[in-house]
């Protein structure tokens, strides 16, 4: 079990941190994922890859936490948005600054952000992403398309509806 | 050619490089006639790459011990499994020697195989081998300190930085990874202005995960060992300054690691 799970831990940390945007919270979450994975190892369905299985556990726990955070009325951890971007001198036209992209992705609706991270960063297959998110594959594709287009517009400086809310009002 | 139909899902798959080869050809042809669409997909690809670049460093961070499954197996069980053959061998040796005369065993005790006592022996042995080496005392020199810290952090699966001991008149020469019975360990070598060398040895601990600072003497090498939060430390020198001076340096190291 350790030989299968251990190599995946760095990627789990990456996804957790991209979602929670806090190192300690994210590592805490990954620890919970590992506890669950150990406890439920025998119940794992062999058909799904260990990777998809671990990401499913992580994804569900992360959303629980994000929603709990919302219920308590805490601010979504979104850093300063376009201000930081304007302050960054353009290096190359094509290069997108690190903080910008993270802040903008954080501003995406949760369902778009998760697809973008699972497919684009974690390189899970569309089918695995559908399994993790518990939606049909067509939904994965349309969310991916919407997420990318929205991000493209934000990066191009176009307004995307209202400015993303910085505080979640329950 | 322009009447080939291409779906939005296929365009997304093109961005991800996941189209079947024949469809990739069809999509490329479709895009060739539509520069605006091609630019849109290019933008998707560059945003995806930027996002990867922004998040990839997380993967290279050393794993915190709490997330390292390799450290999770019950330490006692592992220790027992490893110690048992040695124990059996000792029993066999005792049985053989028993008739030959118990007097031979006066003061006999098994050498420590675990804990900071074992760490002391490893650290002193490393000091003896490497500190006296005039040609290649270290694998990575202090000038490449980042690479050295990165290497040792990666192999020890936790963030390790070479302690800054200039306050004690010790200049970092460099360091290396060394092998111990308990897995990889980091060895840093320092020198005083007069050329005297000091070794700092670190490795993760299964037994004595926290242990007070105690003086050690291993042959002609003297120093101190301690352990904090699962990391064991040893500082050794053969210059006869194993007393107060080295104790102060040990305190300095402990403080620096507490802050990280």
Short mmCIF file of N, CA and C in Angstrom, two decimals, chain A residues 1-2 5-6 9-11 13-14 17-18 23 26-28 30-31 34-35 38 94-99 101-102 105 116-126 141 144-153 155, chain B residues 8-19 36-37 39-73 78 157 159:
data_model
loop_
_atom_site.label_atom_id
_atom_site.label_comp_id
_atom_site.label_asym_id
_atom_site.label_seq_id
_atom_site.Cartn_x
_atom_site.Cartn_y
_atom_site.Cartn_z
N UNK A 1 0.82 -1.20 0.00
CA UNK A 1 0.00 0.00 0.00
C UNK A 1 0.87 1.26 0.00
N UNK A 2 1.89 1.25 0.87
CA UNK A 2 2.75 2.43 0.94
C UNK A 2 3.42 2.69 -0.41
N UNK A 5 0.84 4.44 -2.61
CA UNK A 5 0.32 5.75 -2.18
C UNK A 5 1.42 6.80 -2.04
N UNK A 6 2.54 6.39 -1.46
CA UNK A 6 3.60 7.36 -1.18
C UNK A 6 3.96 8.26 -2.38
N UNK A 9 1.62 11.32 -2.92
CA UNK A 9 1.39 12.33 -1.88
C UNK A 9 1.77 13.75 -2.33
N UNK A 10 2.91 13.93 -3.02
CA UNK A 10 3.21 15.31 -3.45
C UNK A 10 2.11 15.91 -4.33
N UNK A 11 1.53 15.12 -5.22
CA UNK A 11 0.45 15.65 -6.09
C UNK A 11 -0.80 15.95 -5.27
N UNK A 13 -0.80 16.94 -2.22
CA UNK A 13 -0.52 18.22 -1.54
C UNK A 13 -0.75 19.39 -2.49
N UNK A 14 -0.34 19.20 -3.74
CA UNK A 14 -0.48 20.29 -4.71
C UNK A 14 -1.96 20.61 -4.94
N UNK A 17 -3.48 22.20 -1.82
CA UNK A 17 -3.08 23.59 -1.59
C UNK A 17 -3.71 24.52 -2.62
N UNK A 18 -3.85 24.03 -3.84
CA UNK A 18 -4.49 24.86 -4.87
C UNK A 18 -5.95 25.14 -4.49
N UNK A 23 -1.07 26.48 3.22
CA UNK A 23 -0.20 25.32 3.32
C UNK A 23 -0.59 24.40 4.46
N UNK A 26 -3.91 22.69 3.97
CA UNK A 26 -3.83 21.71 2.90
C UNK A 26 -3.13 20.43 3.39
N UNK A 27 -2.03 20.60 4.09
CA UNK A 27 -1.30 19.42 4.57
C UNK A 27 -2.12 18.66 5.60
N UNK A 28 -2.85 19.41 6.38
CA UNK A 28 -3.76 18.81 7.35
C UNK A 28 -4.80 17.94 6.64
N UNK A 30 -4.49 16.61 3.63
CA UNK A 30 -3.84 15.44 3.03
C UNK A 30 -3.63 14.37 4.09
N UNK A 31 -3.32 14.81 5.29
CA UNK A 31 -3.15 13.83 6.37
C UNK A 31 -4.46 13.08 6.62
N UNK A 34 -4.91 10.54 3.97
CA UNK A 34 -4.07 9.35 4.16
C UNK A 34 -4.67 8.44 5.24
N UNK A 35 -5.18 9.05 6.30
CA UNK A 35 -5.81 8.24 7.36
C UNK A 35 -6.97 7.43 6.78
N UNK A 38 -5.83 4.65 4.46
CA UNK A 38 -5.32 3.49 5.20
C UNK A 38 -6.49 2.69 5.76
N UNK A 94 3.82 36.56 -23.41
CA UNK A 94 3.22 35.24 -23.21
C UNK A 94 3.30 34.79 -21.75
N UNK A 95 4.27 35.33 -21.01
CA UNK A 95 4.46 34.84 -19.65
C UNK A 95 3.39 35.39 -18.72
N UNK A 96 2.79 34.50 -17.96
CA UNK A 96 1.77 34.91 -17.01
C UNK A 96 2.37 34.77 -15.63
N UNK A 97 2.32 35.84 -14.85
CA UNK A 97 2.97 35.79 -13.55
C UNK A 97 2.26 34.80 -12.63
N UNK A 98 3.07 34.20 -11.78
CA UNK A 98 2.62 33.13 -10.91
C UNK A 98 1.45 33.56 -10.02
N UNK A 99 1.62 34.71 -9.36
CA UNK A 99 0.60 35.13 -8.41
C UNK A 99 -0.71 35.47 -9.12
N UNK A 101 -1.93 34.15 -11.88
CA UNK A 101 -2.70 32.99 -12.33
C UNK A 101 -3.37 32.32 -11.13
N UNK A 102 -2.65 32.27 -10.01
CA UNK A 102 -3.24 31.63 -8.83
C UNK A 102 -4.44 32.42 -8.32
N UNK A 105 -7.33 31.97 -10.83
CA UNK A 105 -7.95 30.65 -10.74
C UNK A 105 -8.79 30.55 -9.48
N UNK A 116 -10.35 22.41 -13.87
CA UNK A 116 -9.13 22.96 -14.45
C UNK A 116 -7.89 22.40 -13.76
N UNK A 117 -7.96 22.24 -12.44
CA UNK A 117 -6.81 21.71 -11.70
C UNK A 117 -6.63 20.21 -11.95
N UNK A 118 -7.72 19.48 -11.92
CA UNK A 118 -7.60 18.02 -12.07
C UNK A 118 -7.10 17.65 -13.46
N UNK A 119 -7.62 18.34 -14.47
CA UNK A 119 -7.23 17.99 -15.84
C UNK A 119 -5.92 18.67 -16.23
N UNK A 120 -5.85 19.98 -15.98
CA UNK A 120 -4.70 20.74 -16.46
C UNK A 120 -3.43 20.52 -15.66
N UNK A 121 -3.57 20.45 -14.34
CA UNK A 121 -2.37 20.34 -13.51
C UNK A 121 -2.09 18.90 -13.10
N UNK A 122 -3.11 18.22 -12.63
CA UNK A 122 -2.89 16.84 -12.16
C UNK A 122 -2.88 15.84 -13.31
N UNK A 123 -3.28 16.30 -14.48
CA UNK A 123 -3.27 15.47 -15.68
C UNK A 123 -4.03 14.16 -15.53
N UNK A 124 -5.13 14.25 -14.83
CA UNK A 124 -6.03 13.09 -14.77
C UNK A 124 -6.80 13.03 -16.08
N UNK A 125 -7.21 11.84 -16.48
CA UNK A 125 -7.98 11.71 -17.72
C UNK A 125 -9.35 12.34 -17.50
N UNK A 126 -10.03 12.66 -18.60
CA UNK A 126 -11.36 13.24 -18.47
C UNK A 126 -12.28 12.27 -17.72
N UNK A 141 -16.22 18.22 -19.68
CA UNK A 141 -15.75 18.95 -20.85
C UNK A 141 -16.33 20.37 -20.91
N UNK A 144 -14.72 22.51 -18.25
CA UNK A 144 -13.34 22.81 -18.63
C UNK A 144 -13.33 23.95 -19.64
N UNK A 145 -14.22 23.86 -20.61
CA UNK A 145 -14.30 24.86 -21.65
C UNK A 145 -14.66 26.22 -21.04
N UNK A 146 -15.64 26.21 -20.14
CA UNK A 146 -16.06 27.49 -19.52
C UNK A 146 -14.95 28.07 -18.65
N UNK A 147 -14.27 27.18 -17.93
CA UNK A 147 -13.20 27.65 -17.04
C UNK A 147 -12.10 28.31 -17.84
N UNK A 148 -11.71 27.66 -18.93
CA UNK A 148 -10.59 28.20 -19.71
C UNK A 148 -10.96 29.51 -20.38
N UNK A 149 -12.17 29.59 -20.85
CA UNK A 149 -12.59 30.81 -21.52
C UNK A 149 -12.67 31.96 -20.51
N UNK A 150 -13.19 31.66 -19.35
CA UNK A 150 -13.31 32.70 -18.33
C UNK A 150 -11.94 33.21 -17.90
N UNK A 151 -11.03 32.27 -17.72
CA UNK A 151 -9.68 32.64 -17.33
C UNK A 151 -9.00 33.45 -18.44
N UNK A 152 -9.23 33.04 -19.67
CA UNK A 152 -8.62 33.75 -20.79
C UNK A 152 -9.09 35.21 -20.81
N UNK A 153 -10.38 35.37 -20.56
CA UNK A 153 -10.91 36.74 -20.57
C UNK A 153 -10.36 37.55 -19.41
N UNK A 155 -7.51 37.13 -17.98
CA UNK A 155 -6.12 37.44 -18.28
C UNK A 155 -6.01 38.53 -19.34
N UNK B 8 -16.38 21.32 -29.57
CA UNK B 8 -15.66 22.10 -28.56
C UNK B 8 -14.87 21.14 -27.66
N UNK B 9 -15.46 19.98 -27.37
CA UNK B 9 -14.76 19.00 -26.53
C UNK B 9 -13.46 18.55 -27.19
N UNK B 10 -13.51 18.43 -28.50
CA UNK B 10 -12.28 18.04 -29.22
C UNK B 10 -11.23 19.14 -29.15
N UNK B 11 -11.71 20.38 -29.19
CA UNK B 11 -10.76 21.49 -29.09
C UNK B 11 -10.08 21.49 -27.73
N UNK B 12 -10.86 21.17 -26.69
CA UNK B 12 -10.28 21.09 -25.34
C UNK B 12 -9.26 19.94 -25.28
N UNK B 13 -9.63 18.83 -25.89
CA UNK B 13 -8.72 17.69 -25.90
C UNK B 13 -7.45 18.01 -26.68
N UNK B 14 -7.59 18.85 -27.68
CA UNK B 14 -6.41 19.29 -28.44
C UNK B 14 -5.48 20.10 -27.53
N UNK B 15 -6.08 20.97 -26.72
CA UNK B 15 -5.27 21.77 -25.78
C UNK B 15 -4.48 20.84 -24.86
N UNK B 16 -5.15 19.75 -24.44
CA UNK B 16 -4.52 18.83 -23.51
C UNK B 16 -3.67 17.77 -24.21
N UNK B 17 -3.62 17.84 -25.53
CA UNK B 17 -2.83 16.84 -26.26
C UNK B 17 -3.38 15.44 -26.12
N UNK B 18 -4.69 15.32 -26.04
CA UNK B 18 -5.29 14.00 -25.81
C UNK B 18 -6.14 13.50 -26.96
N UNK B 19 -5.99 14.13 -28.11
CA UNK B 19 -6.79 13.66 -29.26
C UNK B 19 -6.12 12.46 -29.90
N UNK B 36 -8.45 32.90 -35.30
CA UNK B 36 -8.95 33.38 -34.01
C UNK B 36 -9.14 32.23 -33.03
N UNK B 37 -9.69 31.14 -33.56
CA UNK B 37 -9.87 29.96 -32.72
C UNK B 37 -8.52 29.40 -32.29
N UNK B 39 -5.82 31.06 -31.86
CA UNK B 39 -5.26 31.94 -30.83
C UNK B 39 -5.92 31.66 -29.48
N UNK B 40 -7.22 31.39 -29.52
CA UNK B 40 -7.94 31.11 -28.28
C UNK B 40 -7.36 29.84 -27.63
N UNK B 41 -7.15 28.81 -28.43
CA UNK B 41 -6.63 27.56 -27.87
C UNK B 41 -5.19 27.71 -27.39
N UNK B 42 -4.46 28.55 -28.10
CA UNK B 42 -3.08 28.82 -27.67
C UNK B 42 -3.08 29.49 -26.30
N UNK B 43 -4.04 30.41 -26.14
CA UNK B 43 -4.15 31.09 -24.84
C UNK B 43 -4.50 30.08 -23.75
N UNK B 44 -5.36 29.12 -24.05
CA UNK B 44 -5.70 28.09 -23.06
C UNK B 44 -4.46 27.30 -22.66
N UNK B 45 -3.68 26.99 -23.69
CA UNK B 45 -2.49 26.19 -23.40
C UNK B 45 -1.50 26.98 -22.54
N UNK B 46 -1.36 28.26 -22.83
CA UNK B 46 -0.38 29.02 -22.06
C UNK B 46 -0.89 29.27 -20.63
N UNK B 47 -2.20 29.40 -20.45
CA UNK B 47 -2.70 29.56 -19.07
C UNK B 47 -2.53 28.25 -18.29
N UNK B 48 -2.74 27.14 -18.99
CA UNK B 48 -2.54 25.86 -18.32
C UNK B 48 -1.07 25.68 -17.91
N UNK B 49 -0.17 26.04 -18.82
CA UNK B 49 1.25 25.91 -18.50
C UNK B 49 1.65 26.83 -17.35
N UNK B 50 1.07 28.04 -17.35
CA UNK B 50 1.39 28.99 -16.28
C UNK B 50 0.90 28.44 -14.94
N UNK B 51 -0.27 27.82 -14.95
CA UNK B 51 -0.82 27.26 -13.72
C UNK B 51 0.05 26.11 -13.23
N UNK B 52 0.50 25.31 -14.15
CA UNK B 52 1.41 24.22 -13.76
C UNK B 52 2.68 24.76 -13.16
N UNK B 53 3.26 25.75 -13.82
CA UNK B 53 4.51 26.32 -13.31
C UNK B 53 4.30 26.89 -11.91
N UNK B 54 3.13 27.48 -11.70
CA UNK B 54 2.88 28.10 -10.40
C UNK B 54 2.74 27.05 -9.30
N UNK B 55 2.21 25.90 -9.65
CA UNK B 55 1.90 24.90 -8.62
C UNK B 55 2.94 23.78 -8.51
N UNK B 56 3.72 23.60 -9.56
CA UNK B 56 4.67 22.48 -9.54
C UNK B 56 5.68 22.51 -8.40
N UNK B 57 6.13 23.70 -7.97
CA UNK B 57 7.12 23.68 -6.87
C UNK B 57 6.61 22.95 -5.62
N UNK B 58 5.30 22.88 -5.44
CA UNK B 58 4.76 22.21 -4.26
C UNK B 58 5.16 20.74 -4.26
N UNK B 59 5.21 20.17 -5.45
CA UNK B 59 5.54 18.75 -5.57
C UNK B 59 6.99 18.48 -5.14
N UNK B 60 7.84 19.48 -5.33
CA UNK B 60 9.25 19.28 -5.00
C UNK B 60 9.57 19.59 -3.54
N UNK B 61 8.59 20.11 -2.82
CA UNK B 61 8.85 20.41 -1.41
C UNK B 61 9.08 19.11 -0.66
N UNK B 62 9.99 19.13 0.30
CA UNK B 62 10.15 17.92 1.11
C UNK B 62 8.85 17.62 1.87
N UNK B 63 8.56 16.35 1.99
CA UNK B 63 7.32 15.94 2.64
C UNK B 63 7.42 16.16 4.14
N UNK B 64 6.41 16.79 4.75
CA UNK B 64 6.44 16.88 6.22
C UNK B 64 6.34 15.46 6.80
N UNK B 65 6.98 15.20 7.93
CA UNK B 65 6.97 13.84 8.48
C UNK B 65 5.56 13.30 8.67
N UNK B 66 4.61 14.17 9.01
CA UNK B 66 3.24 13.68 9.27
C UNK B 66 2.61 13.09 8.01
N UNK B 67 3.14 13.48 6.85
CA UNK B 67 2.56 12.99 5.60
C UNK B 67 3.41 11.89 4.98
N UNK B 68 4.45 11.49 5.67
CA UNK B 68 5.35 10.50 5.09
C UNK B 68 4.97 9.11 5.59
N UNK B 69 4.35 8.33 4.71
CA UNK B 69 3.87 7.01 5.14
C UNK B 69 5.01 6.09 5.54
N UNK B 70 6.19 6.34 4.98
CA UNK B 70 7.31 5.45 5.31
C UNK B 70 7.68 5.55 6.78
N UNK B 71 7.32 6.68 7.39
CA UNK B 71 7.65 6.87 8.81
C UNK B 71 6.53 6.36 9.69
N UNK B 72 5.50 5.82 9.07
CA UNK B 72 4.31 5.50 9.84
C UNK B 72 4.25 4.11 10.38
N UNK B 73 4.97 3.17 9.75
CA UNK B 73 4.93 1.80 10.25
C UNK B 73 5.30 1.86 11.72
N UNK B 78 9.05 -2.38 13.76
CA UNK B 78 10.17 -2.37 12.82
C UNK B 78 11.48 -2.58 13.55
N UNK B 157 13.69 13.59 3.44
CA UNK B 157 12.26 13.88 3.36
C UNK B 157 11.80 14.92 4.37
N UNK B 159 12.66 19.40 5.45
CA UNK B 159 13.52 20.55 5.13
C UNK B 159 14.73 20.63 6.05
#
